[in-house]
Structures are given as structure tokens and as C-alpha cells.
PDB file of C-alpha atoms and ligand atoms in Angstrom:
ATOM      1  CA  MET A   2     102.314   4.923 -53.336  1.00 80.00           C
ATOM      2  CA  THR A   3      99.806   1.910 -53.044  1.00 86.00           C
ATOM      3  CA  THR A   4      99.585   0.009 -56.555  1.00 90.00           C
ATOM      4  CA  ALA A   5      97.095  -2.476 -58.175  1.00 92.00           C
ATOM      5  CA  PRO A   6      99.545  -5.251 -57.417  1.00 90.00           C
ATOM      6  CA  ASP A   7      99.419  -4.275 -53.649  1.00 91.00           C
ATOM      7  CA  TRP A   8      95.655  -4.529 -53.615  1.00 91.00           C
ATOM      8  CA  GLN A   9      95.713  -8.042 -55.275  1.00 93.00           C
ATOM      9  CA  THR A  10      98.379  -9.003 -52.574  1.00 91.00           C
ATOM     10  CA  ARG A  11      99.124  -8.185 -49.421  1.00 92.00           C
ATOM     11  CA  VAL A  12      97.162  -4.445 -49.211  1.00 92.00           C
ATOM     12  CA  GLY A  13      93.954  -6.095 -50.249  1.00 93.00           C
ATOM     13  CA  ASP A  14      94.550  -9.021 -47.737  1.00 95.00           C
ATOM     14  CA  VAL A  15      94.702  -6.795 -44.652  1.00 95.00           C
ATOM     15  CA  TRP A  16      92.103  -4.779 -45.653  1.00 95.00           C
ATOM     16  CA  ALA A  17      89.763  -7.889 -45.903  1.00 96.00           C
ATOM     17  CA  ALA A  18      91.108  -9.106 -42.421  1.00 96.00           C
ATOM     18  CA  GLU A  19      90.044  -5.451 -41.189  1.00 97.00           C
ATOM     19  CA  TRP A  20      86.961  -4.917 -43.031  1.00 98.00           C
ATOM     20  CA  GLN A  21      84.796  -4.173 -39.614  1.00 97.00           C
ATOM     21  CA  ARG A  22      87.370  -1.749 -38.732  1.00 97.00           C
ATOM     22  CA  THR A  23      88.059   0.152 -42.059  1.00 97.00           C
ATOM     23  CA  ASP A  24      84.026   0.055 -42.101  1.00 98.00           C
ATOM     24  CA  ARG A  25      83.914   1.793 -38.679  1.00 98.00           C
ATOM     25  CA  SER A  26      86.379   4.500 -39.620  1.00 98.00           C
ATOM     26  CA  PHE A  27      84.109   5.641 -42.382  1.00 98.00           C
ATOM     27  CA  ALA A  28      80.912   5.171 -40.443  1.00 98.00           C
ATOM     28  CA  ASP A  29      80.267   9.087 -39.364  1.00 98.00           C
ATOM     29  CA  PHE A  30      81.037   9.724 -43.184  1.00 98.00           C
ATOM     30  CA  ALA A  31      78.910   7.116 -45.109  1.00 98.00           C
ATOM     31  CA  PRO A  32      75.664   8.767 -44.658  1.00 98.00           C
ATOM     32  CA  HIS A  33      77.179  11.933 -46.539  1.00 98.00           C
ATOM     33  CA  LEU A  34      78.269   9.815 -49.176  1.00 98.00           C
ATOM     34  CA  ASP A  35      75.394   7.566 -49.536  1.00 98.00           C
ATOM     35  CA  ALA A  36      72.912  10.523 -49.761  1.00 98.00           C
ATOM     36  CA  ALA A  37      74.542  12.069 -52.441  1.00 98.00           C
ATOM     37  CA  ILE A  38      74.692   8.729 -54.339  1.00 98.00           C
ATOM     38  CA  LEU A  39      70.843   8.467 -53.603  1.00 98.00           C
ATOM     39  CA  ALA A  40      70.034  11.993 -54.641  1.00 98.00           C
ATOM     40  CA  VAL A  41      70.849  11.123 -58.486  1.00 98.00           C
ATOM     41  CA  ALA A  42      70.308   7.298 -58.326  1.00 98.00           C
ATOM     42  CA  PRO A  43      67.504   5.981 -60.364  1.00 98.00           C
ATOM     43  CA  ASP A  44      65.205   3.658 -59.307  1.00 98.00           C
ATOM     44  CA  HIS A  45      65.850   0.999 -61.743  1.00 98.00           C
ATOM     45  CA  GLY A  46      68.702   0.296 -64.049  1.00 98.00           C
ATOM     46  CA  ARG A  47      72.526  -0.618 -63.352  1.00 98.00           C
ATOM     47  CA  ALA A  48      75.080   0.872 -61.112  1.00 98.00           C
ATOM     48  CA  ALA A  49      78.681   0.459 -60.581  1.00 98.00           C
ATOM     49  CA  ASP A  50      80.615   0.417 -57.406  1.00 98.00           C
ATOM     50  CA  LEU A  51      84.044   1.324 -58.590  1.00 98.00           C
ATOM     51  CA  GLY A  52      86.756  -0.228 -56.064  1.00 98.00           C
ATOM     52  CA  CYS A  53      84.159  -1.498 -53.972  1.00 98.00           C
ATOM     53  CA  GLY A  54      86.327  -3.324 -51.591  1.00 98.00           C
ATOM     54  CA  ALA A  55      83.926  -5.270 -48.718  1.00 98.00           C
ATOM     55  CA  GLY A  56      80.912  -3.921 -50.144  1.00 98.00           C
ATOM     56  CA  ALA A  57      79.551  -1.239 -47.781  1.00 98.00           C
ATOM     57  CA  THR A  58      78.651   1.322 -50.115  1.00 98.00           C
ATOM     58  CA  SER A  59      76.840  -1.249 -52.483  1.00 98.00           C
ATOM     59  CA  LEU A  60      75.117  -2.640 -49.624  1.00 98.00           C
ATOM     60  CA  ALA A  61      73.944   0.902 -48.368  1.00 98.00           C
ATOM     61  CA  ILE A  62      72.649   1.575 -52.227  1.00 98.00           C
ATOM     62  CA  ALA A  63      71.101  -1.850 -52.764  1.00 98.00           C
ATOM     63  CA  ALA A  64      68.923  -1.667 -49.732  1.00 98.00           C
ATOM     64  CA  ALA A  65      67.744   1.961 -50.453  1.00 98.00           C
ATOM     65  CA  ARG A  66      67.212   1.275 -54.425  1.00 98.00           C
ATOM     66  CA  PRO A  67      65.553  -2.247 -54.473  1.00 98.00           C
ATOM     67  CA  GLY A  68      64.980  -1.768 -58.495  1.00 98.00           C
ATOM     68  CA  LEU A  69      68.519  -1.016 -59.027  1.00 98.00           C
ATOM     69  CA  ALA A  70      71.047  -3.500 -60.136  1.00 98.00           C
ATOM     70  CA  ILE A  71      74.683  -2.998 -58.416  1.00 98.00           C
ATOM     71  CA  HIS A  72      77.727  -4.302 -59.704  1.00 98.00           C
ATOM     72  CA  GLY A  73      80.737  -4.070 -57.404  1.00 98.00           C
ATOM     73  CA  VAL A  74      84.030  -4.210 -58.867  1.00 98.00           C
ATOM     74  CA  ASP A  75      87.504  -4.511 -56.929  1.00 98.00           C
ATOM     75  CA  LEU A  76      90.844  -5.710 -57.472  1.00 97.00           C
ATOM     76  CA  SER A  77      91.108  -7.948 -54.398  1.00 97.00           C
ATOM     77  CA  GLU A  78      89.487 -11.328 -54.541  1.00 98.00           C
ATOM     78  CA  PRO A  79      89.473 -11.673 -50.763  1.00 98.00           C
ATOM     79  CA  LEU A  80      87.445  -8.330 -50.436  1.00 98.00           C
ATOM     80  CA  ILE A  81      84.929  -9.494 -52.837  1.00 98.00           C
ATOM     81  CA  THR A  82      84.451 -13.019 -50.967  1.00 98.00           C
ATOM     82  CA  ILE A  83      83.760 -10.877 -48.039  1.00 98.00           C
ATOM     83  CA  ALA A  84      81.345  -8.561 -50.027  1.00 98.00           C
ATOM     84  CA  GLY A  85      79.641 -11.672 -51.113  1.00 98.00           C
ATOM     85  CA  GLN A  86      79.196 -13.016 -47.806  1.00 97.00           C
ATOM     86  CA  ARG A  87      77.537  -9.766 -46.646  1.00 98.00           C
ATOM     87  CA  THR A  88      74.982  -9.759 -49.404  1.00 97.00           C
ATOM     88  CA  ALA A  89      74.032 -13.047 -48.398  1.00 96.00           C
ATOM     89  CA  ASP A  90      73.504 -12.586 -44.973  1.00 96.00           C
ATOM     90  CA  ALA A  91      71.589  -9.313 -45.630  1.00 96.00           C
ATOM     91  CA  ALA A  92      69.554 -11.339 -48.101  1.00 95.00           C
ATOM     92  CA  LEU A  93      69.968  -8.702 -51.153  1.00 96.00           C
ATOM     93  CA  SER A  94      69.486  -9.939 -54.287  1.00 96.00           C
ATOM     94  CA  ASN A  95      70.188  -6.816 -56.481  1.00 98.00           C
ATOM     95  CA  VAL A  96      73.771  -6.408 -56.039  1.00 98.00           C
ATOM     96  CA  HIS A  97      76.833  -8.969 -57.222  1.00 97.00           C
ATOM     97  CA  PHE A  98      80.469  -8.554 -57.142  1.00 98.00           C
ATOM     98  CA  THR A  99      83.006  -9.596 -59.484  1.00 98.00           C
ATOM     99  CA  ALA A 100      86.929  -9.688 -58.788  1.00 98.00           C
ATOM    100  CA  GLY A 101      88.473  -7.319 -61.542  1.00 98.00           C
ATOM    101  CA  ALA A 102      89.906  -3.769 -62.630  1.00 98.00           C
ATOM    102  CA  VAL A 103      88.457  -0.615 -63.311  1.00 98.00           C
ATOM    103  CA  PRO A 104      88.165   0.092 -65.976  1.00 97.00           C
ATOM    104  CA  GLY A 105      89.067  -3.224 -68.002  1.00 97.00           C
ATOM    105  CA  ASP A 106      86.367  -4.970 -66.200  1.00 97.00           C
ATOM    106  CA  LEU A 107      83.463  -2.614 -66.432  1.00 97.00           C
ATOM    107  CA  GLU A 108      80.518  -3.664 -68.140  1.00 95.00           C
ATOM    108  CA  PRO A 109      78.310  -1.307 -70.834  1.00 93.00           C
ATOM    109  CA  SER A 110      75.921   1.189 -70.139  1.00 96.00           C
ATOM    110  CA  TYR A 111      75.633   1.445 -66.414  1.00 98.00           C
ATOM    111  CA  ASP A 112      72.792   4.434 -65.320  1.00 98.00           C
ATOM    112  CA  LEU A 113      75.299   5.266 -62.426  1.00 98.00           C
ATOM    113  CA  ALA A 114      78.970   4.669 -61.019  1.00 98.00           C
ATOM    114  CA  PHE A 115      79.900   5.535 -57.631  1.00 98.00           C
ATOM    115  CA  SER A 116      83.303   4.988 -55.064  1.00 98.00           C
ATOM    116  CA  ARG A 117      83.704   5.468 -51.800  1.00 98.00           C
ATOM    117  CA  HIS A 118      87.526   6.125 -51.875  1.00 98.00           C
ATOM    118  CA  GLY A 119      88.388   4.228 -54.557  1.00 97.00           C
ATOM    119  CA  VAL A 120      89.570   6.143 -57.170  1.00 98.00           C
ATOM    120  CA  MET A 121      92.418   7.742 -55.888  1.00 96.00           C
ATOM    121  CA  PHE A 122      93.878   4.170 -56.163  1.00 96.00           C
ATOM    122  CA  PHE A 123      94.094   3.886 -60.011  1.00 96.00           C
ATOM    123  CA  ASP A 124      96.974   3.462 -61.496  1.00 94.00           C
ATOM    124  CA  HIS A 125      96.316   5.531 -64.372  1.00 96.00           C
ATOM    125  CA  PRO A 126      93.818   7.926 -63.599  1.00 97.00           C
ATOM    126  CA  VAL A 127      92.847   9.316 -66.972  1.00 98.00           C
ATOM    127  CA  THR A 128      92.690   6.115 -68.761  1.00 98.00           C
ATOM    128  CA  ALA A 129      90.211   4.668 -66.006  1.00 98.00           C
ATOM    129  CA  PHE A 130      88.154   7.741 -66.135  1.00 98.00           C
ATOM    130  CA  ARG A 131      87.914   7.596 -69.723  1.00 98.00           C
ATOM    131  CA  GLY A 132      86.946   4.025 -69.306  1.00 98.00           C
ATOM    132  CA  ILE A 133      84.235   4.886 -66.845  1.00 98.00           C
ATOM    133  CA  ALA A 134      82.739   7.503 -68.874  1.00 98.00           C
ATOM    134  CA  ALA A 135      82.574   5.367 -71.507  1.00 97.00           C
ATOM    135  CA  ALA A 136      81.065   2.513 -69.490  1.00 97.00           C
ATOM    136  CA  LEU A 137      78.190   5.079 -68.498  1.00 98.00           C
ATOM    137  CA  LYS A 138      75.296   5.982 -70.577  1.00 97.00           C
ATOM    138  CA  PRO A 139      75.191   9.655 -71.787  1.00 97.00           C
ATOM    139  CA  GLY A 140      74.130  12.004 -68.957  1.00 97.00           C
ATOM    140  CA  ALA A 141      74.439   9.416 -66.481  1.00 98.00           C
ATOM    141  CA  PRO A 142      76.018  10.347 -62.946  1.00 98.00           C
ATOM    142  CA  LEU A 143      79.320   9.515 -61.093  1.00 98.00           C
ATOM    143  CA  VAL A 144      79.559  10.248 -57.354  1.00 98.00           C
ATOM    144  CA  PHE A 145      82.727   9.306 -55.483  1.00 98.00           C
ATOM    145  CA  SER A 146      84.419  10.518 -52.602  1.00 98.00           C
ATOM    146  CA  CYS A 147      88.093  11.176 -51.501  1.00 98.00           C
ATOM    147  CA  PHE A 148      90.279  12.213 -48.743  1.00 98.00           C
ATOM    148  CA  ARG A 149      91.660  15.750 -48.690  1.00 97.00           C
ATOM    149  CA  SER A 150      94.869  16.970 -47.529  1.00 96.00           C
ATOM    150  CA  PRO A 151      96.986  14.932 -45.072  1.00 96.00           C
ATOM    151  CA  ALA A 152      96.939  18.086 -43.060  1.00 95.00           C
ATOM    152  CA  GLU A 153      93.253  18.343 -42.590  1.00 97.00           C
ATOM    153  CA  ASN A 154      93.137  14.232 -42.001  1.00 97.00           C
ATOM    154  CA  ALA A 155      94.751  14.284 -38.297  1.00 97.00           C
ATOM    155  CA  TRP A 156      94.048  10.784 -38.600  1.00 97.00           C
ATOM    156  CA  ALA A 157      96.821  10.474 -40.835  1.00 96.00           C
ATOM    157  CA  SER A 158      98.916  13.641 -40.101  1.00 96.00           C
ATOM    158  CA  ASP A 159      99.243  13.341 -36.414  1.00 96.00           C
ATOM    159  CA  THR A 160      99.720   9.505 -35.959  1.00 96.00           C
ATOM    160  CA  VAL A 161     102.369   9.633 -39.000  1.00 95.00           C
ATOM    161  CA  ALA A 162     104.039  12.364 -37.119  1.00 95.00           C
ATOM    162  CA  ALA A 163     103.976  10.538 -33.912  1.00 95.00           C
ATOM    163  CA  VAL A 164     106.200   7.599 -35.707  1.00 93.00           C
ATOM    164  CA  GLY A 165     108.656   9.973 -37.146  1.00 90.00           C
ATOM    165  CA  GLY A 166     107.062  10.390 -40.644  1.00 89.00           C
ATOM    166  CA  GLN A 167     105.741  12.940 -42.557  1.00 87.00           C
ATOM    167  CA  PHE A 168     103.945  13.343 -46.088  1.00 87.00           C
ATOM    168  CA  ASP A 169     106.090  14.321 -49.163  1.00 80.00           C
ATOM    169  CA  SER A 170     104.604  16.240 -51.952  1.00 78.00           C
ATOM    170  CA  PRO A 171     105.282  13.455 -54.896  1.00 78.00           C
ATOM    171  CA  ASP A 172     106.518  14.891 -58.060  1.00 78.00           C
ATOM    172  CA  GLY A 173     103.291  14.162 -60.505  1.00 84.00           C
ATOM    173  CA  TYR A 174     100.477  11.561 -59.364  1.00 91.00           C
ATOM    174  CA  ALA A 175     101.220   8.627 -57.289  1.00 91.00           C
ATOM    175  CA  PRO A 176      98.523   6.200 -56.325  1.00 94.00           C
ATOM    176  CA  GLY A 177      97.396   6.699 -52.697  1.00 93.00           C
ATOM    177  CA  PRO A 178      95.001   8.351 -50.054  1.00 95.00           C
ATOM    178  CA  PHE A 179      95.796  11.551 -50.697  1.00 95.00           C
ATOM    179  CA  ALA A 180      95.992  11.279 -54.792  1.00 96.00           C
ATOM    180  CA  PHE A 181      92.646  13.316 -55.117  1.00 97.00           C
ATOM    181  CA  ALA A 182      93.482  15.849 -52.301  1.00 97.00           C
ATOM    182  CA  ASP A 183      93.553  18.688 -54.721  1.00 96.00           C
ATOM    183  CA  ARG A 184      90.179  19.899 -55.645  1.00 97.00           C
ATOM    184  CA  ASP A 185      91.407  21.714 -58.917  1.00 97.00           C
ATOM    185  CA  ARG A 186      93.012  18.623 -60.409  1.00 96.00           C
ATOM    186  CA  ILE A 187      89.718  16.253 -59.530  1.00 98.00           C
ATOM    187  CA  ALA A 188      88.169  18.985 -61.851  1.00 98.00           C
ATOM    188  CA  ASP A 189      90.612  18.993 -64.470  1.00 98.00           C
ATOM    189  CA  LEU A 190      90.565  15.409 -64.522  1.00 98.00           C
ATOM    190  CA  LEU A 191      87.061  14.866 -64.745  1.00 98.00           C
ATOM    191  CA  ALA A 192      86.975  17.903 -67.389  1.00 98.00           C
ATOM    192  CA  THR A 193      89.323  16.256 -69.848  1.00 98.00           C
ATOM    193  CA  THR A 194      88.265  12.570 -69.677  1.00 98.00           C
ATOM    194  CA  GLY A 195      84.353  13.040 -70.349  1.00 97.00           C
ATOM    195  CA  PHE A 196      82.661  14.138 -67.593  1.00 98.00           C
ATOM    196  CA  THR A 197      80.688  17.391 -67.304  1.00 98.00           C
ATOM    197  CA  ASP A 198      78.231  19.258 -64.528  1.00 98.00           C
ATOM    198  CA  ILE A 199      80.945  18.758 -61.951  1.00 98.00           C
ATOM    199  CA  THR A 200      80.243  19.436 -58.358  1.00 98.00           C
ATOM    200  CA  ILE A 201      82.910  19.180 -55.801  1.00 98.00           C
ATOM    201  CA  THR A 202      81.504  19.534 -51.715  1.00 98.00           C
ATOM    202  CA  ALA A 203      83.607  19.280 -48.488  1.00 98.00           C
ATOM    203  CA  ALA A 204      82.604  16.816 -46.209  1.00 98.00           C
ATOM    204  CA  ASP A 205      84.238  16.736 -42.473  1.00 98.00           C
ATOM    205  CA  TYR A 206      83.653  13.843 -39.920  1.00 98.00           C
ATOM    206  CA  HIS A 207      85.022  11.752 -37.250  1.00 98.00           C
ATOM    207  CA  TYR A 208      87.318   9.301 -38.065  1.00 98.00           C
ATOM    208  CA  ARG A 209      86.440   6.367 -35.433  1.00 98.00           C
ATOM    209  CA  ALA A 210      90.204   4.808 -34.538  1.00 98.00           C
ATOM    210  CA  GLY A 211      89.578   2.937 -31.391  1.00 98.00           C
ATOM    211  CA  GLU A 212      86.596   1.797 -28.937  1.00 98.00           C
ATOM    212  CA  GLY A 213      85.742  -0.945 -26.430  1.00 97.00           C
ATOM    213  CA  ALA A 214      87.714  -1.760 -23.315  1.00 97.00           C
ATOM    214  CA  ASP A 215      90.891  -0.563 -24.385  1.00 98.00           C
ATOM    215  CA  PRO A 216      90.381   1.863 -27.332  1.00 98.00           C
ATOM    216  CA  VAL A 217      94.157   2.807 -27.785  1.00 98.00           C
ATOM    217  CA  THR A 218      95.324  -0.619 -28.163  1.00 98.00           C
ATOM    218  CA  ASP A 219      92.313  -1.069 -30.657  1.00 98.00           C
ATOM    219  CA  ALA A 220      93.654   2.042 -32.354  1.00 98.00           C
ATOM    220  CA  ILE A 221      97.043   0.688 -32.492  1.00 97.00           C
ATOM    221  CA  ASP A 222      96.206  -2.772 -34.086  1.00 96.00           C
ATOM    222  CA  PHE A 223      94.478  -0.863 -36.616  1.00 97.00           C
ATOM    223  CA  PHE A 224      97.042   1.692 -37.331  1.00 97.00           C
ATOM    224  CA  ARG A 225     100.266  -0.670 -37.772  1.00 94.00           C
ATOM    225  CA  ARG A 226      98.167  -2.707 -40.214  1.00 94.00           C
ATOM    226  CA  ILE A 227      96.585  -0.131 -42.089  1.00 93.00           C
ATOM    227  CA  GLY A 228      97.530   3.256 -43.562  1.00 90.00           C
ATOM    228  CA  PRO A 229     100.300   5.506 -43.602  1.00 92.00           C
ATOM    229  CA  VAL A 230     101.765   4.423 -40.224  1.00 94.00           C
ATOM    230  CA  ALA A 231     101.608   1.018 -41.348  1.00 94.00           C
ATOM    231  CA  ARG A 232     103.531   1.775 -43.996  1.00 90.00           C
ATOM    232  CA  LYS A 233     106.059   4.017 -41.931  1.00 91.00           C
ATOM    233  CA  LEU A 234     106.771   1.045 -39.253  1.00 93.00           C
ATOM    234  CA  ALA A 235     107.183  -1.478 -42.236  1.00 90.00           C
ATOM    235  CA  ASP A 236     110.039   0.631 -43.489  1.00 90.00           C
ATOM    236  CA  THR A 237     111.389   1.178 -39.828  1.00 93.00           C
ATOM    237  CA  PRO A 238     114.287  -1.493 -38.579  1.00 93.00           C
ATOM    238  CA  ASP A 239     113.002  -4.110 -36.104  1.00 93.00           C
ATOM    239  CA  ALA A 240     114.952  -2.648 -33.329  1.00 95.00           C
ATOM    240  CA  ASP A 241     113.742   0.750 -33.815  1.00 93.00           C
ATOM    241  CA  ARG A 242     109.832  -0.354 -33.981  1.00 94.00           C
ATOM    242  CA  PRO A 243     109.185  -0.347 -30.297  1.00 95.00           C
ATOM    243  CA  ALA A 244     109.783   2.922 -29.538  1.00 95.00           C
ATOM    244  CA  LEU A 245     107.955   4.281 -32.187  1.00 95.00           C
ATOM    245  CA  LEU A 246     104.620   2.349 -30.937  1.00 96.00           C
ATOM    246  CA  ASP A 247     105.431   3.856 -27.318  1.00 96.00           C
ATOM    247  CA  ARG A 248     105.576   7.341 -28.991  1.00 96.00           C
ATOM    248  CA  LEU A 249     102.173   6.270 -30.715  1.00 97.00           C
ATOM    249  CA  ARG A 250     100.612   5.078 -27.601  1.00 97.00           C
ATOM    250  CA  VAL A 251     101.097   8.027 -25.687  1.00 97.00           C
ATOM    251  CA  MET A 252      99.661  10.271 -28.317  1.00 97.00           C
ATOM    252  CA  LEU A 253      96.766   8.329 -28.868  1.00 98.00           C
ATOM    253  CA  ALA A 254      95.987   7.770 -25.258  1.00 97.00           C
ATOM    254  CA  ASP A 255      96.104  11.869 -24.674  1.00 97.00           C
ATOM    255  CA  ARG A 256      93.189  11.734 -27.171  1.00 96.00           C
ATOM    256  CA  VAL A 257      90.930   9.394 -25.897  1.00 97.00           C
ATOM    257  CA  ARG A 258      87.385  11.265 -25.145  1.00 97.00           C
ATOM    258  CA  GLY A 259      84.189   9.486 -23.570  1.00 96.00           C
ATOM    259  CA  GLY A 260      85.985   6.217 -23.850  1.00 96.00           C
ATOM    260  CA  VAL A 261      86.484   6.358 -27.866  1.00 98.00           C
ATOM    261  CA  LEU A 262      89.192   7.519 -30.176  1.00 98.00           C
ATOM    262  CA  ASP A 263      87.856   9.743 -32.959  1.00 98.00           C
ATOM    263  CA  PHE A 264      90.014  11.782 -35.346  1.00 97.00           C
ATOM    264  CA  PRO A 265      89.153  14.973 -37.515  1.00 97.00           C
ATOM    265  CA  ALA A 266      88.847  13.503 -41.010  1.00 98.00           C
ATOM    266  CA  ALA A 267      88.224  15.662 -44.261  1.00 98.00           C
ATOM    267  CA  ALA A 268      86.892  14.479 -47.838  1.00 98.00           C
ATOM    268  CA  TRP A 269      85.499  15.493 -51.013  1.00 98.00           C
ATOM    269  CA  ILE A 270      82.419  14.306 -52.284  1.00 98.00           C
ATOM    270  CA  VAL A 271      82.690  14.763 -56.072  1.00 98.00           C
ATOM    271  CA  THR A 272      79.353  14.385 -58.387  1.00 98.00           C
ATOM    272  CA  ALA A 273      79.680  14.544 -62.303  1.00 98.00           C
ATOM    273  CA  HIS A 274      77.833  13.443 -65.394  1.00 98.00           C
ATOM    274  CA  SER A 275      78.973  11.687 -68.267  1.00 98.00           C
ATOM    275  CA  GLN A 276      79.196  13.416 -71.499  1.00 95.00           C
ATOM    276  CA  GLY A 277      78.713  10.111 -73.273  1.00 71.00           C
ATOM    277  CA  SER A 278      81.422  10.328 -75.851  1.00 53.00           C
ATOM    278  CA  GLY A 279      83.943   8.486 -73.851  1.00 42.00           C
ATOM    279  CA  GLN A 280      86.195  11.150 -75.176  1.00 42.00           C
TER     280      GLN A 280
HETATM  281  C1  LIG B  13      90.331   2.444 -49.826  1.00 83.37           C
HETATM  282  S1  LIG B  13      89.953   1.030 -50.386  1.00 83.37           S
HETATM  283  C2  LIG B  13      87.997   1.264 -50.500  1.00 83.37           C
HETATM  284  C3  LIG B  13      87.328   0.298 -50.511  1.00 83.37           C
HETATM  285  C4  LIG B  13      85.602   0.483 -50.535  1.00 83.37           C
HETATM  286  N1  LIG B  13      85.346   1.182 -51.443  1.00 83.37           N
HETATM  287  C5  LIG B  13      85.194   1.023 -49.002  1.00 83.37           C
HETATM  288  O1  LIG B  13      84.668   1.990 -49.134  1.00 83.37           O
HETATM  289  O2  LIG B  13      85.413  -0.012 -47.766  1.00 83.37           O
HETATM  290  C6  LIG B  13      90.104   0.960 -52.294  1.00 83.37           C
HETATM  291  C7  LIG B  13      89.728  -0.286 -53.080  1.00 83.37           C
HETATM  292  O3  LIG B  13      90.243   0.434 -54.406  1.00 83.37           O
HETATM  293  C8  LIG B  13      90.464  -0.979 -55.050  1.00 83.37           C
HETATM  294  N2  LIG B  13      90.803  -0.579 -56.336  1.00 83.37           N
HETATM  295  C9  LIG B  13      91.959   0.491 -56.349  1.00 83.37           C
HETATM  296  N3  LIG B  13      92.447   0.586 -57.760  1.00 83.37           N
HETATM  297  C10 LIG B  13      91.330  -0.536 -58.420  1.00 83.37           C
HETATM  298  C11 LIG B  13      90.822  -0.704 -59.712  1.00 83.37           C
HETATM  299  N4  LIG B  13      91.767   0.081 -60.828  1.00 83.37           N
HETATM  300  N5  LIG B  13      90.088  -1.693 -60.159  1.00 83.37           N
HETATM  301  C12 LIG B  13      89.244  -1.876 -58.976  1.00 83.37           C
HETATM  302  N6  LIG B  13      89.459  -1.655 -57.563  1.00 83.37           N
HETATM  303  C13 LIG B  13      90.753  -1.101 -57.442  1.00 83.37           C
HETATM  304  C14 LIG B  13      91.170  -1.636 -53.946  1.00 83.37           C
HETATM  305  O4  LIG B  13      91.390  -2.816 -54.277  1.00 83.37           O
HETATM  306  C15 LIG B  13      90.690  -1.391 -52.392  1.00 83.37           C
HETATM  307  O5  LIG B  13      89.752  -2.500 -52.321  1.00 83.37           O
END
């Protein structure tokens, strides 16, 4: 479980330090999501990036829609700082970022909302999606992505298995990378929080975990800081950690192909439209 206070402190801080490797892990997926967003994005008006992180999706949409004003919102101050720096580096004038929470810090009357893998970390998804619906103009689109099941995401299931962990099915909702894995639950959630015209599409991609001169060490550095392996290692006594890391190294070394370490990854891309009532 990864909650709002985690993102405002240690988890957000690590994501800020690791933004280049997290963006790299999404690099093969980003074109699929960006295309789905651009398919419904207006040329003008205002859009919200929900849980924008270091801003990659905001920047891609802002570059493709220069007449659309993008507002990225995220709980993590360090991630917002990086997103702002990247905006300045890209010389984009139609995007700005604020530290804050969805839905409380959204503004009224957006023409579009989107999120790359941000929504499954909402502590209270019903409240959050009602607030998002209320912040959208009637009929305005929402597009987001999220992971499918751990079993379809070998970057998580195989690496966690290598360090002796497993994914338990929580009783009820628990915010985390796989909280939106169930397609029917996504559809029910959207239908009961003010959305209609719901489309949920599977997208498979390659999750780049390691590359460069030593892709295995690169991947270990990444996994031990971010994601479910990092959590399992943090819960492991110090004395037992080196043996688990050795097992992870052996598994990763066996998967290097063409000098890179890619894993199968699986996401949903979800499109819906606000009914306008905010329910
Ligand atoms: C997996 S990261 C994805 C970040 C970014 N969208 C990307 O693709 O790189 C999830 C992000 O959602 C943010 N987040 C989670 N709950 C949030 C909330 N209620 N309001 C705003 N941001 C939130 C976290 O701080 C984190 O940056």
C-alpha cells in the first residue's frame, strides 16, 4: 500500500531522484497513452494532469497542443520542482505545475483530464473520481492508464518472486500499483462517480529496467529503490538482504537480451466522459 503521506515524503522523494529511470520504464508505453489522450484532446481550453509526477505526460501533450493550457497536480513537492525545471528546459509556455491533492486542489471547468498511472494511488477513489467529474465541464473527457494484474507484469511478479515475496490480494481497495487491475471495478467506479461512455483497452509494452554498460546493476539500483522489490527489501532484516539481492542479480542476468533488460508489462488505457453532474 502506498498512501498520500508516503508520496509526500519518502516515496515521492525517491521518485524525484529516479525520474529519468521511471520515465525510461514507461518509454515504450507513453506513445500509446499520449495517442489516446490526443485522440480526445481539444485544441484549446484547459486540461489537468492528475498525479503528474515529473511531468512527462503534461509536457508531451503541451507540445502537441500548444493552444491547450495544461495544469499538472501532484502531492510531491520534489516531483513538481522537477516538472517545472523540465518545462523551462523545453521552453513550453502552456503548462504549469502545482503541488497539491486530487481532487481538493483541482480547479473548476477543465476541458480534459488525464493521468499516467496516477489514479490507482488515490486513498479514496470514490471521492477522488467524483471530484474529477465535478472539475470537468459536462461531456469533457478523462483518459488514464493503470497497471493490469501482477501476473501480467513480469517486471513486478518475477522480481518480487526472486526476492522471496508475493502479491497478496488485499481485502477491498488498497492504494498501490495494482489497485486498478480489475477492469470491471474500474468500469463500476467510473459509472458510479459521474462518468459515462467508458472504454477500457489493454496495452502491452516493454518495461525497460536496465541498460548501458551494466544493465543488471542498473536494474538492481532501480528496483531496490522503487516499486514492490524495494518494499520487500525494506521489510527484510539487514542480514538477509545480500542473499536476496544475489538471487535477484542471477535472475536479471539471465534475462539480458541485446544489452538491455526489458520485462513484459501490461496496462489498461481508460477513456470516459464526465456526465457533468459531479454526482
Ligand atoms: C506512479 S506515479 C506516476 C507519476 C506520473 N504520472 C508519471 O507518469 O510519471 C503516481 C503519482 O501520483 C501522485 N498522487 C497520488 N495520489 C495523488 C493525489 N491524491 N493527488 C495528487 N497526486 C497524487 C503521486 O505523488 C505520484 O507522483
